[in-house]
Amino acid sequence: VTAIYYEMLGGPMVRHLIQALGKEPDRARRGRIMDALRTYGPLAMQPLREALGGAIPWYLARNLLTLVSESGDAGSLPAILPLLRAKEVRVQRTAVRAAWKLGGPAAEPHLLALLKDSDAETQLEIIFGLGQLRSESAVPVLLESAQDRKLPEPLRLKVLETLALIQSPRSVQPLVELIRKKGFFSGSESPGIRLGAAKALAAIW
């Protein structure tokens, strides 16, 4: 009976709840509205995608992205991709998580295209996602980042951790070179970077 009830209400009620979510200032009430939207399951997907394509406040976009990413519906990826370039970085980061969770390998080229154009925190989100996907296609870009001394060390260390997760044979020689860079003529890497490279190498071997 409950399923039939939700189906009869369908899109109009979902759209009403989306509007209410965008207007509700109270965090606890927003949580209840999101729980109500979750009860619609697949019936909510089309209205959620349509709302993501409109001119909506950043906080509503972030909440809707969270709902879509929880759905497991890979068909929602096209609605998520434009938000990877959102002006609000909090929306960008949520879109990154939604993209790799739903899109899997199909999201990889979009995440890689965004990597160098984003701020450090968004880069960390992207690198984490690529690691979860065990993205072999990301290895050349990640190796370039691991060797780039202009990047912050925490970011380079995260890259090395991700290379350890992916475990690509292509990473072996560049990692060996990072470990060796301790002399005057070859240039020196910090102990942290060399240790991170050694751990990544051990994970691959």
PDB file of C-alpha atoms in Angstrom:
ATOM      1  CA  VAL A   1       0.000   0.000   0.000  1.00  0.00           C
ATOM      2  CA  THR A   2       2.802   2.413   0.892  1.00  0.00           C
ATOM      3  CA  ALA A   3       4.536   1.861  -2.469  1.00  0.00           C
ATOM      4  CA  ILE A   4       1.290   2.520  -4.356  1.00  0.00           C
ATOM      5  CA  TYR A   5       0.727   5.661  -2.273  1.00  0.00           C
ATOM      6  CA  TYR A   6       4.159   7.049  -3.133  1.00  0.00           C
ATOM      7  CA  GLU A   7       3.735   6.200  -6.800  1.00  0.00           C
ATOM      8  CA  MET A   8       0.397   8.037  -6.941  1.00  0.00           C
ATOM      9  CA  LEU A   9       1.968  11.153  -5.434  1.00  0.00           C
ATOM     10  CA  GLY A  10       5.010  10.746  -7.687  1.00  0.00           C
ATOM     11  CA  GLY A  11       6.847  13.676  -9.199  1.00  0.00           C
ATOM     12  CA  PRO A  12       4.623  16.514  -7.909  1.00  0.00           C
ATOM     13  CA  MET A  13       5.297  15.624  -4.267  1.00  0.00           C
ATOM     14  CA  VAL A  14       9.020  15.132  -4.900  1.00  0.00           C
ATOM     15  CA  ARG A  15       9.210  18.557  -6.564  1.00  0.00           C
ATOM     16  CA  HIS A  16       7.331  20.085  -3.631  1.00  0.00           C
ATOM     17  CA  LEU A  17       9.809  18.532  -1.198  1.00  0.00           C
ATOM     18  CA  ILE A  18      12.757  19.806  -3.255  1.00  0.00           C
ATOM     19  CA  GLN A  19      11.349  23.336  -3.102  1.00  0.00           C
ATOM     20  CA  ALA A  20      10.819  23.006   0.646  1.00  0.00           C
ATOM     21  CA  LEU A  21      14.391  21.753   1.069  1.00  0.00           C
ATOM     22  CA  GLY A  22      15.711  24.855  -0.688  1.00  0.00           C
ATOM     23  CA  LYS A  23      13.739  27.190   1.570  1.00  0.00           C
ATOM     24  CA  GLU A  24      14.115  25.476   4.939  1.00  0.00           C
ATOM     25  CA  PRO A  25      16.631  27.305   7.215  1.00  0.00           C
ATOM     26  CA  ASP A  26      16.569  24.732  10.024  1.00  0.00           C
ATOM     27  CA  ARG A  27      19.159  21.976   9.658  1.00  0.00           C
ATOM     28  CA  ALA A  28      17.144  19.322  11.501  1.00  0.00           C
ATOM     29  CA  ARG A  29      14.094  19.982   9.348  1.00  0.00           C
ATOM     30  CA  ARG A  30      16.223  19.800   6.205  1.00  0.00           C
ATOM     31  CA  GLY A  31      17.384  16.386   7.371  1.00  0.00           C
ATOM     32  CA  ARG A  32      13.779  15.240   7.707  1.00  0.00           C
ATOM     33  CA  ILE A  33      12.937  16.529   4.235  1.00  0.00           C
ATOM     34  CA  MET A  34      15.904  14.635   2.806  1.00  0.00           C
ATOM     35  CA  ASP A  35      14.728  11.486   4.603  1.00  0.00           C
ATOM     36  CA  ALA A  36      11.294  11.983   3.038  1.00  0.00           C
ATOM     37  CA  LEU A  37      12.865  12.294  -0.411  1.00  0.00           C
ATOM     38  CA  ARG A  38      14.825   9.095   0.176  1.00  0.00           C
ATOM     39  CA  THR A  39      11.603   7.177   0.707  1.00  0.00           C
ATOM     40  CA  TYR A  40      10.660   7.778  -2.938  1.00  0.00           C
ATOM     41  CA  GLY A  41      13.680   5.847  -4.180  1.00  0.00           C
ATOM     42  CA  PRO A  42      13.805   5.611  -8.004  1.00  0.00           C
ATOM     43  CA  LEU A  43      10.644   7.736  -8.295  1.00  0.00           C
ATOM     44  CA  ALA A  44      12.641  10.745  -7.078  1.00  0.00           C
ATOM     45  CA  MET A  45      15.484  10.460  -9.585  1.00  0.00           C
ATOM     46  CA  GLN A  46      14.038  12.359 -12.540  1.00  0.00           C
ATOM     47  CA  PRO A  47      12.844  15.361 -10.461  1.00  0.00           C
ATOM     48  CA  LEU A  48      16.213  15.440  -8.669  1.00  0.00           C
ATOM     49  CA  ARG A  49      18.119  15.462 -11.974  1.00  0.00           C
ATOM     50  CA  GLU A  50      15.874  18.196 -13.349  1.00  0.00           C
ATOM     51  CA  ALA A  51      16.422  20.329 -10.249  1.00  0.00           C
ATOM     52  CA  LEU A  52      20.211  19.926 -10.519  1.00  0.00           C
ATOM     53  CA  GLY A  53      20.045  21.351 -14.022  1.00  0.00           C
ATOM     54  CA  GLY A  54      18.307  24.534 -12.882  1.00  0.00           C
ATOM     55  CA  ALA A  55      19.429  27.745 -11.206  1.00  0.00           C
ATOM     56  CA  ILE A  56      19.351  26.705  -7.554  1.00  0.00           C
ATOM     57  CA  PRO A  57      21.242  27.835  -4.431  1.00  0.00           C
ATOM     58  CA  TRP A  58      24.564  26.097  -3.796  1.00  0.00           C
ATOM     59  CA  TYR A  59      23.375  24.487  -0.558  1.00  0.00           C
ATOM     60  CA  LEU A  60      20.378  22.925  -2.319  1.00  0.00           C
ATOM     61  CA  ALA A  61      22.634  21.654  -5.118  1.00  0.00           C
ATOM     62  CA  ARG A  62      24.908  20.043  -2.537  1.00  0.00           C
ATOM     63  CA  ASN A  63      21.994  18.338  -0.767  1.00  0.00           C
ATOM     64  CA  LEU A  64      20.517  17.080  -4.025  1.00  0.00           C
ATOM     65  CA  LEU A  65      23.902  15.746  -5.133  1.00  0.00           C
ATOM     66  CA  THR A  66      24.118  13.842  -1.862  1.00  0.00           C
ATOM     67  CA  LEU A  67      20.704  12.273  -2.480  1.00  0.00           C
ATOM     68  CA  VAL A  68      21.561  11.365  -6.056  1.00  0.00           C
ATOM     69  CA  SER A  69      24.905   9.842  -5.072  1.00  0.00           C
ATOM     70  CA  GLU A  70      23.160   7.647  -2.499  1.00  0.00           C
ATOM     71  CA  SER A  71      20.810   6.259  -5.124  1.00  0.00           C
ATOM     72  CA  GLY A  72      23.374   4.119  -6.921  1.00  0.00           C
ATOM     73  CA  ASP A  73      21.771   5.199 -10.207  1.00  0.00           C
ATOM     74  CA  ALA A  74      24.574   5.452 -12.803  1.00  0.00           C
ATOM     75  CA  GLY A  75      22.098   7.085 -15.188  1.00  0.00           C
ATOM     76  CA  SER A  76      22.373  10.245 -13.090  1.00  0.00           C
ATOM     77  CA  LEU A  77      26.008  10.846 -14.090  1.00  0.00           C
ATOM     78  CA  PRO A  78      25.159  13.260 -16.981  1.00  0.00           C
ATOM     79  CA  ALA A  79      23.238  15.454 -14.527  1.00  0.00           C
ATOM     80  CA  ILE A  80      26.219  15.539 -12.165  1.00  0.00           C
ATOM     81  CA  LEU A  81      29.026  16.306 -14.612  1.00  0.00           C
ATOM     82  CA  PRO A  82      28.209  20.020 -15.211  1.00  0.00           C
ATOM     83  CA  LEU A  83      28.442  20.621 -11.460  1.00  0.00           C
ATOM     84  CA  LEU A  84      32.084  19.549 -11.460  1.00  0.00           C
ATOM     85  CA  ARG A  85      32.686  23.090 -12.755  1.00  0.00           C
ATOM     86  CA  ALA A  86      30.376  24.823 -10.275  1.00  0.00           C
ATOM     87  CA  LYS A  87      31.625  28.171  -8.976  1.00  0.00           C
ATOM     88  CA  GLU A  88      30.967  27.109  -5.384  1.00  0.00           C
ATOM     89  CA  VAL A  89      33.762  24.744  -4.368  1.00  0.00           C
ATOM     90  CA  ARG A  90      31.552  22.915  -1.863  1.00  0.00           C
ATOM     91  CA  VAL A  91      29.277  21.933  -4.722  1.00  0.00           C
ATOM     92  CA  GLN A  92      32.306  20.926  -6.801  1.00  0.00           C
ATOM     93  CA  ARG A  93      33.578  18.590  -4.097  1.00  0.00           C
ATOM     94  CA  THR A  94      30.190  16.965  -3.581  1.00  0.00           C
ATOM     95  CA  ALA A  95      29.875  16.533  -7.345  1.00  0.00           C
ATOM     96  CA  VAL A  96      33.288  14.844  -7.432  1.00  0.00           C
ATOM     97  CA  ARG A  97      32.162  12.305  -4.831  1.00  0.00           C
ATOM     98  CA  ALA A  98      28.869  11.700  -6.607  1.00  0.00           C
ATOM     99  CA  ALA A  99      30.599  11.300  -9.988  1.00  0.00           C
ATOM    100  CA  TRP A 100      33.041   8.583  -8.983  1.00  0.00           C
ATOM    101  CA  LYS A 101      30.512   6.765  -6.810  1.00  0.00           C
ATOM    102  CA  LEU A 102      27.907   6.578  -9.576  1.00  0.00           C
ATOM    103  CA  GLY A 103      29.968   6.724 -12.737  1.00  0.00           C
ATOM    104  CA  GLY A 104      32.881   4.478 -11.862  1.00  0.00           C
ATOM    105  CA  PRO A 105      35.368   4.306 -14.759  1.00  0.00           C
ATOM    106  CA  ALA A 106      33.093   6.538 -16.871  1.00  0.00           C
ATOM    107  CA  ALA A 107      33.820   9.394 -14.457  1.00  0.00           C
ATOM    108  CA  GLU A 108      37.616   9.092 -14.683  1.00  0.00           C
ATOM    109  CA  PRO A 109      38.276  11.362 -17.704  1.00  0.00           C
ATOM    110  CA  HIS A 110      36.076  14.087 -16.223  1.00  0.00           C
ATOM    111  CA  LEU A 111      37.857  13.944 -12.871  1.00  0.00           C
ATOM    112  CA  LEU A 112      41.272  14.006 -14.530  1.00  0.00           C
ATOM    113  CA  ALA A 113      40.270  17.017 -16.649  1.00  0.00           C
ATOM    114  CA  LEU A 114      39.307  18.883 -13.476  1.00  0.00           C
ATOM    115  CA  LEU A 115      42.341  17.926 -11.395  1.00  0.00           C
ATOM    116  CA  LYS A 116      44.777  20.690 -12.373  1.00  0.00           C
ATOM    117  CA  ASP A 117      42.092  23.399 -12.515  1.00  0.00           C
ATOM    118  CA  SER A 118      40.798  22.975  -8.965  1.00  0.00           C
ATOM    119  CA  ASP A 119      41.854  24.100  -5.496  1.00  0.00           C
ATOM    120  CA  ALA A 120      43.877  21.873  -3.178  1.00  0.00           C
ATOM    121  CA  GLU A 121      40.929  20.461  -1.223  1.00  0.00           C
ATOM    122  CA  THR A 122      39.035  19.575  -4.390  1.00  0.00           C
ATOM    123  CA  GLN A 123      42.197  17.997  -5.764  1.00  0.00           C
ATOM    124  CA  LEU A 124      42.346  15.802  -2.665  1.00  0.00           C
ATOM    125  CA  GLU A 125      38.727  14.733  -3.286  1.00  0.00           C
ATOM    126  CA  ILE A 126      39.544  13.877  -6.895  1.00  0.00           C
ATOM    127  CA  ILE A 127      42.697  11.963  -5.987  1.00  0.00           C
ATOM    128  CA  PHE A 128      40.793  10.000  -3.338  1.00  0.00           C
ATOM    129  CA  GLY A 129      38.105   9.096  -5.887  1.00  0.00           C
ATOM    130  CA  LEU A 130      40.670   7.976  -8.456  1.00  0.00           C
ATOM    131  CA  GLY A 131      42.233   5.767  -5.813  1.00  0.00           C
ATOM    132  CA  GLN A 132      38.890   4.203  -4.955  1.00  0.00           C
ATOM    133  CA  LEU A 133      38.373   3.474  -8.644  1.00  0.00           C
ATOM    134  CA  ARG A 134      41.890   1.991  -8.955  1.00  0.00           C
ATOM    135  CA  SER A 135      42.180   4.216 -12.013  1.00  0.00           C
ATOM    136  CA  GLU A 136      44.953   2.956 -14.280  1.00  0.00           C
ATOM    137  CA  SER A 137      44.279   5.841 -16.682  1.00  0.00           C
ATOM    138  CA  ALA A 138      45.124   8.305 -13.894  1.00  0.00           C
ATOM    139  CA  VAL A 139      48.639   6.922 -13.325  1.00  0.00           C
ATOM    140  CA  PRO A 140      50.565   9.254 -15.714  1.00  0.00           C
ATOM    141  CA  VAL A 141      48.908  12.359 -14.248  1.00  0.00           C
ATOM    142  CA  LEU A 142      49.418  11.158 -10.691  1.00  0.00           C
ATOM    143  CA  LEU A 143      53.078  10.408 -11.318  1.00  0.00           C
ATOM    144  CA  GLU A 144      53.550  13.890 -12.721  1.00  0.00           C
ATOM    145  CA  SER A 145      51.985  15.338  -9.567  1.00  0.00           C
ATOM    146  CA  ALA A 146      54.077  13.108  -7.302  1.00  0.00           C
ATOM    147  CA  GLN A 147      57.251  14.509  -8.913  1.00  0.00           C
ATOM    148  CA  ASP A 148      56.115  18.154  -8.911  1.00  0.00           C
ATOM    149  CA  ARG A 149      57.968  19.963  -6.103  1.00  0.00           C
ATOM    150  CA  LYS A 150      55.814  23.044  -6.556  1.00  0.00           C
ATOM    151  CA  LEU A 151      52.829  21.183  -5.103  1.00  0.00           C
ATOM    152  CA  PRO A 152      52.220  21.109  -1.321  1.00  0.00           C
ATOM    153  CA  GLU A 153      53.791  18.075   0.302  1.00  0.00           C
ATOM    154  CA  PRO A 154      50.493  16.796   1.825  1.00  0.00           C
ATOM    155  CA  LEU A 155      49.017  16.685  -1.676  1.00  0.00           C
ATOM    156  CA  ARG A 156      52.027  14.826  -3.075  1.00  0.00           C
ATOM    157  CA  LEU A 157      51.835  12.336  -0.200  1.00  0.00           C
ATOM    158  CA  LYS A 158      48.159  11.724  -0.983  1.00  0.00           C
ATOM    159  CA  VAL A 159      49.125  11.095  -4.589  1.00  0.00           C
ATOM    160  CA  LEU A 160      51.709   8.545  -3.470  1.00  0.00           C
ATOM    161  CA  GLU A 161      49.112   6.794  -1.285  1.00  0.00           C
ATOM    162  CA  THR A 162      46.807   6.648  -4.303  1.00  0.00           C
ATOM    163  CA  LEU A 163      49.524   5.171  -6.507  1.00  0.00           C
ATOM    164  CA  ALA A 164      49.961   2.494  -3.847  1.00  0.00           C
ATOM    165  CA  LEU A 165      46.251   1.692  -4.109  1.00  0.00           C
ATOM    166  CA  ILE A 166      46.290   1.502  -7.905  1.00  0.00           C
ATOM    167  CA  GLN A 167      49.418  -0.694  -7.941  1.00  0.00           C
ATOM    168  CA  SER A 168      50.359  -0.056 -11.549  1.00  0.00           C
ATOM    169  CA  PRO A 169      53.713  -1.441 -12.775  1.00  0.00           C
ATOM    170  CA  ARG A 170      54.153   1.859 -14.632  1.00  0.00           C
ATOM    171  CA  SER A 171      54.713   3.555 -11.283  1.00  0.00           C
ATOM    172  CA  VAL A 172      57.743   1.491 -10.310  1.00  0.00           C
ATOM    173  CA  GLN A 173      60.584   3.351 -12.041  1.00  0.00           C
ATOM    174  CA  PRO A 174      59.353   6.892 -11.212  1.00  0.00           C
ATOM    175  CA  LEU A 175      58.939   5.860  -7.573  1.00  0.00           C
ATOM    176  CA  VAL A 176      62.466   4.449  -7.504  1.00  0.00           C
ATOM    177  CA  GLU A 177      63.739   7.773  -8.835  1.00  0.00           C
ATOM    178  CA  LEU A 178      61.901   9.671  -6.090  1.00  0.00           C
ATOM    179  CA  ILE A 179      63.487   7.490  -3.433  1.00  0.00           C
ATOM    180  CA  ARG A 180      66.959   8.027  -4.893  1.00  0.00           C
ATOM    181  CA  LYS A 181      66.704  11.815  -5.032  1.00  0.00           C
ATOM    182  CA  LYS A 182      68.830  12.575  -2.015  1.00  0.00           C
ATOM    183  CA  GLY A 183      72.155  13.672  -3.448  1.00  0.00           C
ATOM    184  CA  PHE A 184      73.581  17.017  -4.476  1.00  0.00           C
ATOM    185  CA  PHE A 185      73.557  16.356  -8.215  1.00  0.00           C
ATOM    186  CA  SER A 186      70.144  14.697  -8.467  1.00  0.00           C
ATOM    187  CA  GLY A 187      68.371  17.141  -6.208  1.00  0.00           C
ATOM    188  CA  SER A 188      66.892  16.159  -2.884  1.00  0.00           C
ATOM    189  CA  GLU A 189      63.406  15.132  -1.856  1.00  0.00           C
ATOM    190  CA  SER A 190      62.152  15.501   1.693  1.00  0.00           C
ATOM    191  CA  PRO A 191      62.300  12.447   3.956  1.00  0.00           C
ATOM    192  CA  GLY A 192      58.483  12.386   3.927  1.00  0.00           C
ATOM    193  CA  ILE A 193      58.259  12.173   0.141  1.00  0.00           C
ATOM    194  CA  ARG A 194      60.973   9.544  -0.080  1.00  0.00           C
ATOM    195  CA  LEU A 195      59.265   7.477   2.623  1.00  0.00           C
ATOM    196  CA  GLY A 196      55.902   7.855   0.868  1.00  0.00           C
ATOM    197  CA  ALA A 197      57.436   6.716  -2.401  1.00  0.00           C
ATOM    198  CA  ALA A 198      59.035   3.736  -0.652  1.00  0.00           C
ATOM    199  CA  LYS A 199      55.694   2.695   0.859  1.00  0.00           C
ATOM    200  CA  ALA A 200      53.986   2.991  -2.527  1.00  0.00           C
ATOM    201  CA  LEU A 201      56.739   0.946  -4.148  1.00  0.00           C
ATOM    202  CA  ALA A 202      56.427  -1.751  -1.479  1.00  0.00           C
ATOM    203  CA  ALA A 203      52.651  -1.927  -2.088  1.00  0.00           C
ATOM    204  CA  ILE A 204      53.226  -2.466  -5.828  1.00  0.00           C
ATOM    205  CA  TRP A 205      55.996  -5.042  -5.419  1.00  0.00           C
TER     206      TRP A 205
END
